[in-house]
Structures are given as structure tokens and as C-alpha cells.
CSV table of C-alpha atoms in Angstrom, one decimal:
chain,number,residue,atom,x,y,z
A,1,MET,CA,97.3,81.6,68.9
A,2,LYS,CA,99.7,84.4,69.8
A,3,ASN,CA,103.4,83.6,69.4
A,4,HIS,CA,106.6,85.2,70.4
A,5,SER,CA,106.7,87.5,67.4
A,6,SER,CA,103.2,88.9,68.0
A,7,PRO,CA,103.0,92.6,68.9
A,8,SER,CA,102.2,93.7,72.5
A,9,PHE,CA,99.1,95.6,73.0
A,10,GLU,CA,101.0,98.8,73.1
A,11,GLN,CA,102.7,98.0,69.8
A,12,PHE,CA,99.4,97.0,68.3
A,13,GLU,CA,97.8,100.3,69.4
A,14,ALA,CA,100.7,102.3,68.1
A,15,SER,CA,100.3,100.6,64.7
A,16,LEU,CA,96.8,102.0,64.2
A,17,SER,CA,96.6,104.7,61.5
A,18,ARG,CA,94.1,107.2,60.0
A,19,LEU,CA,92.0,105.3,57.5
A,20,GLY,CA,91.7,108.5,55.5
A,21,GLY,CA,95.4,108.5,54.9
A,22,VAL,CA,97.3,107.3,51.9
A,23,VAL,CA,97.5,103.5,51.6
A,24,PRO,CA,100.1,102.2,49.2
A,25,VAL,CA,98.7,100.2,46.3
A,26,ASP,CA,100.3,97.0,45.4
A,27,GLU,CA,102.2,97.6,42.1
A,28,VAL,CA,101.0,94.4,40.5
A,29,VAL,CA,97.4,95.3,41.2
A,30,ARG,CA,98.1,98.9,40.0
A,31,GLU,CA,99.5,97.7,36.7
A,32,ARG,CA,96.6,95.2,36.2
A,33,PHE,CA,94.1,97.9,36.9
A,34,ARG,CA,95.8,100.2,34.4
A,35,ALA,CA,95.8,97.5,31.7
A,36,LEU,CA,92.1,96.8,32.2
A,37,ALA,CA,91.2,100.5,32.2
A,38,SER,CA,93.2,101.0,29.0
A,39,LYS,CA,91.0,98.3,27.3
A,40,VAL,CA,87.9,100.2,28.3
A,41,ARG,CA,89.4,103.5,27.1
A,42,ASN,CA,90.0,102.0,23.6
A,43,VAL,CA,86.9,99.8,23.0
A,44,ASP,CA,84.3,100.9,20.5
A,45,LEU,CA,81.4,102.7,22.1
A,46,THR,CA,78.7,100.1,21.3
A,47,ARG,CA,76.9,97.7,23.5
A,48,GLU,CA,78.1,94.8,21.3
A,49,ALA,CA,81.8,95.8,21.6
A,50,LEU,CA,81.6,96.2,25.4
A,51,SER,CA,79.7,92.9,25.7
A,52,GLY,CA,82.4,91.1,23.8
A,53,LEU,CA,85.1,92.7,25.8
A,54,ILE,CA,83.8,91.8,29.3
A,55,GLU,CA,83.0,88.2,28.1
A,56,VAL,CA,86.7,87.8,27.5
A,57,GLU,CA,87.8,90.0,30.5
A,58,PRO,CA,85.2,89.7,33.3
A,59,GLU,CA,87.4,91.7,35.6
A,60,LEU,CA,86.3,94.8,33.6
A,61,VAL,CA,82.8,94.7,35.1
A,62,PRO,CA,83.8,96.5,38.3
A,63,ILE,CA,85.6,99.1,36.3
A,64,LEU,CA,82.4,99.7,34.2
A,65,GLY,CA,80.7,100.0,37.6
A,66,LEU,CA,83.1,102.7,38.7
A,67,VAL,CA,82.5,104.6,35.4
A,68,VAL,CA,78.8,104.9,36.3
A,69,GLY,CA,79.5,105.6,40.0
A,70,LEU,CA,78.8,102.2,41.5
A,71,SER,CA,81.0,100.9,44.4
A,72,GLN,CA,81.8,97.2,44.4
A,73,GLU,CA,79.0,96.6,46.9
A,74,ALA,CA,76.5,98.7,45.0
A,75,LEU,CA,77.4,96.9,41.8
A,76,LYS,CA,76.9,93.5,43.4
A,77,ASN,CA,73.5,94.5,44.8
A,78,THR,CA,72.4,95.9,41.4
A,79,LEU,CA,73.4,92.7,39.6
A,80,LEU,CA,71.7,90.5,42.2
A,81,TYR,CA,68.5,92.6,42.1
A,82,ARG,CA,68.3,92.8,38.3
A,83,LEU,CA,70.0,89.7,37.0
A,84,GLY,CA,69.7,87.3,39.9
A,85,SER,CA,73.3,87.0,40.8
A,86,ALA,CA,76.0,89.2,42.4
A,87,GLY,CA,78.8,87.2,40.7
A,88,TRP,CA,80.0,89.4,37.8
A,89,ILE,CA,82.6,86.9,36.6
A,90,GLN,CA,80.0,84.3,35.7
A,91,LEU,CA,77.5,86.9,34.5
A,92,ALA,CA,80.1,88.4,32.2
A,93,ARG,CA,80.9,85.1,30.7
A,94,ARG,CA,77.4,83.9,30.3
A,95,SER,CA,75.2,87.0,30.0
A,96,SER,CA,77.6,89.8,29.0
A,97,ALA,CA,75.0,91.5,26.8
A,98,GLU,CA,72.5,91.7,29.7
A,99,VAL,CA,75.2,93.1,32.0
A,100,VAL,CA,76.0,95.9,29.6
A,101,ALA,CA,72.4,96.6,28.8
A,102,LEU,CA,71.6,96.9,32.5
A,103,LEU,CA,74.5,99.4,33.1
A,104,ASP,CA,73.5,101.4,30.0
A,105,ASP,CA,69.8,101.4,30.5
A,106,GLU,CA,69.8,102.4,34.2
A,107,PHE,CA,73.1,104.3,34.5
A,108,ASN,CA,73.9,105.6,30.9
A,109,LEU,CA,77.1,103.6,30.6
A,110,LEU,CA,77.9,104.5,27.0
A,111,ALA,CA,77.2,108.2,27.5
A,112,ARG,CA,79.4,108.3,30.7
A,113,LEU,CA,82.2,106.4,28.9
A,114,ASP,CA,82.1,108.8,26.0
A,115,GLU,CA,82.1,111.8,28.3
A,116,GLU,CA,85.0,110.6,30.3
A,117,ARG,CA,87.1,109.5,27.4
A,118,SER,CA,86.7,112.8,25.5
A,119,HIS,CA,87.2,115.1,28.4
A,120,LYS,CA,90.4,117.0,28.7
A,121,TRP,CA,91.2,116.9,32.4
A,122,ASP,CA,93.3,119.6,33.9
A,123,TYR,CA,94.6,120.3,37.4
A,124,GLY,CA,91.6,122.3,38.5
A,125,ASP,CA,89.2,119.5,37.3
A,126,ILE,CA,91.0,117.0,39.5
A,127,HIS,CA,90.6,119.2,42.6
A,128,LEU,CA,87.0,119.9,41.8
A,129,GLU,CA,86.3,116.2,41.6
A,130,ARG,CA,88.0,115.6,44.9
A,131,ALA,CA,86.0,118.4,46.5
A,132,GLY,CA,82.7,117.1,45.2
A,133,SER,CA,83.3,113.6,46.4
A,134,ARG,CA,84.8,114.4,49.8
A,135,GLY,CA,81.6,114.0,51.7
A,136,GLN,CA,80.8,110.6,50.1
A,137,ALA,CA,84.4,109.4,50.6
A,138,GLY,CA,84.3,110.5,54.2
A,139,ARG,CA,81.1,108.6,54.9
A,140,ALA,CA,82.7,105.5,53.3
A,141,ILE,CA,85.8,105.8,55.5
A,142,ARG,CA,83.7,106.2,58.6
A,143,ARG,CA,82.0,103.0,57.8
A,144,GLY,CA,85.3,101.3,57.6
A,145,LYS,CA,84.7,100.8,53.9
A,146,ALA,CA,88.3,101.3,52.9
A,147,LEU,CA,89.3,98.6,55.3
A,148,GLU,CA,86.5,96.3,54.2
A,149,ASP,CA,87.6,96.7,50.5
A,150,LYS,CA,91.2,95.7,51.3
A,151,VAL,CA,90.2,92.6,53.2
A,152,GLU,CA,87.7,91.6,50.5
A,153,MET,CA,90.3,92.1,47.8
A,154,LEU,CA,92.6,89.7,49.8
A,155,VAL,CA,89.9,87.1,50.1
A,156,GLY,CA,88.4,87.4,46.6
A,157,LYS,CA,89.5,86.9,43.0
A,158,GLN,CA,92.4,89.4,43.2
A,159,GLY,CA,93.8,87.6,46.2
A,160,LEU,CA,93.4,84.1,47.6
A,161,ASP,CA,90.4,83.4,45.3
A,162,LEU,CA,88.2,82.0,48.0
A,163,ARG,CA,84.4,81.6,48.1
A,164,TYR,CA,83.0,84.0,50.7
A,165,LYS,CA,79.9,85.9,51.9
A,166,VAL,CA,79.8,89.4,53.2
A,167,ARG,CA,77.9,90.9,56.2
A,168,THR,CA,76.2,87.7,57.3
A,169,ARG,CA,76.0,85.4,60.3
A,170,PHE,CA,77.8,82.2,61.1
A,171,VAL,CA,76.7,79.3,63.2
A,172,GLY,CA,79.0,78.0,65.9
A,173,THR,CA,78.7,76.0,69.2
A,174,ALA,CA,75.3,74.6,70.1
A,175,GLY,CA,73.7,76.1,67.0
A,176,ARG,CA,74.3,79.7,68.3
A,177,SER,CA,75.2,82.3,65.7
A,178,ALA,CA,77.1,85.6,65.6
A,179,PRO,CA,77.4,88.3,63.0
A,180,CYS,CA,80.6,88.6,60.9
A,181,ASP,CA,81.7,90.9,58.0
A,182,ILE,CA,83.1,88.0,55.9
A,183,ALA,CA,82.4,84.3,56.2
A,184,ILE,CA,84.4,81.7,54.3
A,185,PRO,CA,83.3,79.8,52.3
A,186,ASP,CA,79.7,80.8,53.2
A,187,GLY,CA,77.6,81.9,56.0
A,188,GLY,CA,75.5,79.9,58.5
A,189,ASP,CA,76.7,76.5,59.5
A,190,LYS,CA,79.0,76.3,56.4
A,191,ALA,CA,81.4,79.0,57.8
A,192,LEU,CA,84.8,77.8,58.6
A,193,ILE,CA,86.5,81.2,58.8
A,194,ALA,CA,84.8,84.3,60.1
A,195,ILE,CA,86.3,87.8,59.9
A,196,ALA,CA,85.3,91.0,61.7
A,197,ILE,CA,86.4,94.2,60.0
A,198,LYS,CA,86.2,97.2,62.3
A,199,GLY,CA,87.7,100.5,61.0
A,200,PHE,CA,86.8,103.8,62.7
A,201,ASP,CA,88.5,107.2,62.5
A,202,SER,CA,85.9,108.7,64.9
A,203,THR,CA,84.8,107.5,68.3
A,204,GLY,CA,81.4,106.7,69.5
A,205,SER,CA,78.9,104.0,70.2
A,206,LYS,CA,79.7,102.2,67.0
A,207,LEU,CA,83.0,101.1,68.5
A,208,THR,CA,81.2,99.5,71.5
A,209,ASP,CA,78.9,97.7,69.1
A,210,ALA,CA,81.9,96.5,67.1
A,211,VAL,CA,83.5,95.1,70.3
A,212,ARG,CA,80.3,93.4,71.2
A,213,GLU,CA,80.2,91.7,67.8
A,214,VAL,CA,83.7,90.4,68.1
A,215,VAL,CA,83.1,89.1,71.6
A,216,ALA,CA,80.0,87.3,70.3
A,217,MET,CA,82.0,85.7,67.5
A,218,ALA,CA,84.5,84.5,70.1
A,219,ASP,CA,81.8,83.1,72.3
A,220,VAL,CA,80.1,81.0,69.6
A,221,ARG,CA,83.2,79.9,67.8
A,222,GLN,CA,83.7,76.1,67.4
A,223,PRO,CA,87.2,74.7,67.8
A,224,ARG,CA,87.3,73.9,64.1
A,225,GLN,CA,86.4,77.5,63.2
A,226,PHE,CA,88.9,80.4,62.7
A,227,VAL,CA,87.8,83.8,63.8
A,228,TYR,CA,89.9,86.9,63.0
A,229,ALA,CA,89.5,90.6,63.7
A,230,VAL,CA,90.9,93.3,61.3
A,231,VAL,CA,91.0,96.6,63.3
A,232,ASP,CA,92.3,100.0,62.3
A,233,GLY,CA,91.6,103.7,62.5
A,234,ILE,CA,92.5,106.4,65.0
A,235,GLY,CA,89.0,106.3,66.6
A,236,TRP,CA,90.2,103.2,68.6
A,237,LYS,CA,93.0,105.3,70.3
A,238,SER,CA,90.3,107.1,72.3
A,239,ARG,CA,88.7,103.8,73.3
A,240,LYS,CA,91.7,101.8,74.5
A,241,ALA,CA,89.6,99.7,76.9
A,242,ASP,CA,87.4,98.5,74.0
A,243,LEU,CA,90.5,97.9,71.8
A,244,ARG,CA,92.1,95.9,74.6
A,245,ARG,CA,89.0,93.7,75.0
A,246,ILE,CA,89.4,92.6,71.3
A,247,TYR,CA,93.2,92.2,71.7
A,248,ASP,CA,92.7,90.1,74.9
A,249,LEU,CA,90.5,87.7,73.0
A,250,TRP,CA,93.6,86.9,70.9
A,251,SER,CA,95.9,86.8,73.9
A,252,ASN,CA,93.5,84.3,75.6
A,253,ASP,CA,93.3,82.1,72.4
A,254,MET,CA,89.6,82.8,72.0
A,255,ILE,CA,90.1,84.1,68.4
A,256,ALA,CA,92.8,83.3,66.0
A,257,GLY,CA,94.2,86.8,65.5
A,258,VAL,CA,93.8,90.6,65.5
A,259,TYR,CA,95.5,92.6,62.8
A,260,SER,CA,95.8,96.2,61.7
A,261,LEU,CA,96.8,97.4,58.2
A,262,ALA,CA,100.4,97.7,59.4
A,263,HIS,CA,100.3,93.9,60.1
A,264,PHE,CA,98.3,93.0,57.0
A,265,ASP,CA,101.1,90.8,55.5
A,266,GLU,CA,101.0,88.7,58.7
A,267,PHE,CA,97.2,88.5,58.4
A,268,ARG,CA,97.6,87.2,54.8
A,269,SER,CA,100.1,84.6,55.9
A,270,GLU,CA,97.8,83.4,58.8
A,271,LEU,CA,94.8,83.3,56.5
A,272,GLU,CA,96.7,81.3,53.9
A,273,SER,CA,97.7,78.8,56.6
A,274,ALA,CA,94.1,78.4,57.8
A,275,VAL,CA,93.0,77.8,54.3
A,276,ARG,CA,95.5,75.0,53.9
A,277,ARG,CA,94.6,73.4,57.2
A,278,LEU,CA,90.9,73.5,56.2
A,279,ASN,CA,91.6,72.3,52.6
A,280,LEU,CA,89.6,75.2,51.2
A,281,HIS,CA,91.5,75.2,47.9
């Protein structure tokens, strides 16, 4: 429900930013990432040593995925397809040797680690790397991937530590369903919180599709379910009517809230409140 401190539509629209811009990284997360990366840098280059390391530090698995060029989503899909589970925490604790063997056999993990650790990077290398990855990064941003990653980090192990499912459907009133980008604690009729994540720096039909999805979520929502929309990117500034449709769902209490990156702290507080009310911890 909107309250007196909620931004007006004009204030909300003004808060939207280019997703390709620089987003400050939480200092605690930054230091934790550096500490984990340091352990990878210093471990012996053997499967046995890496297996022992991730068994103790399961959070290193996504970093090993980054070493071989796997995004978090690609890593999950690979683990699910090859090892039967996308949950790298449990896999690292129970089957660390299999995880390392998979990454080494299919993606040359040890060779990539050796190459990266022995390379002397200079300023030109950094810019060459940026230039080579620009197209791929741009595609990820257009898909709203940067925004998705931030919300998933909040919901997952590095944030509120909730069970969740990505890109699924949830069941609401009269057995009707709607798509959502994150369902907590699971999809289908188990969903108690459903989140739409819609980030676009360019305009086009995808924005209309995004609005349609959020409207569908509002239409099927049961009173006990919390539906949120996280929206950002300058593409929305050219589609104010579509943006207002989403905002008005909040104004009319059809969804629990609409948030941009500029209001991400408020989103976290609201989500924590919903989790307490639903006894999800």
C-alpha cells in the first residue's frame, strides 16, 4: 500500500537511470568477494585442492564459474543439467569433486585459472577486455540482467537468504496463473511473494510485454500474496504511459509496491516486512 512517503509518479520516473551506468557496490559484498577471490588465487592448481576449498567455502563456486566465463544463470543451468541440481551450496558440500571435475572437463577450469593467475595485466589489456566483452555486456543489460542480478542477490544467500525460483509462474485467485521473474519460496501455488523485474535502456515492444506481465500478476494475485515490480532503465522514459500503468497498480493497491534502483533500500525494507508477516524465516 502506498503511504505518505511514497514518491509521486513524476518523482519515480525521474529516479530511473541508465542500467549501463555505474552502480555502487556494497562495501561488505566487495570485501567478501575480494577475500574469496584471494583464496582462489592462492590455492594449489589441482582438482583435489579446489575440491577441498569449495567444500569449505561453497560461495567460491560462482567465482570459479566466472573464471570459465559462466554467468550465475549459466552456472545454475550447467549444474542442473550435468549434476541434477542448480544449488551449488549443497553440491559443493556433498559433491565438490564432481563440481570441479565438471568445470575442468567441460570448461578447462585449471588451465583458465593458471592463465589468469600468471598473466601480467596492464592498462591496455584491461581496455581490450572491456572492448571484447562490450557486445555481450550490452545484451545482458538490454535483458535487464544487471537489475535481475541485484534483486536475486538481495533475495538469495548474500541477502535475505530466502528460498526462491526464477522465471516461473505463480498460481493465484481461482487457480489462475501469471508469470513472474522471482517467486518466493517457490513457484506455482506455493508462491507467497512474486516479483517482476523489468529493466530496459531501449524502448520497444518488450516494454509493452513487461507491462502486460505485471498487470497479469496483479489480476491473479490473492490477498495473501505480495506482488512487487522492480523497474528501471531509461527506456521507460519514452513509454511514460506504460510506466504509469505499472505505477497505478501500486497507487490502487493492486500490487504491494514499485521500486527503482534509487529506491532499492525501501524495497529491501518492504520485502523484509513481508517475509516477517509470512513467517518465511
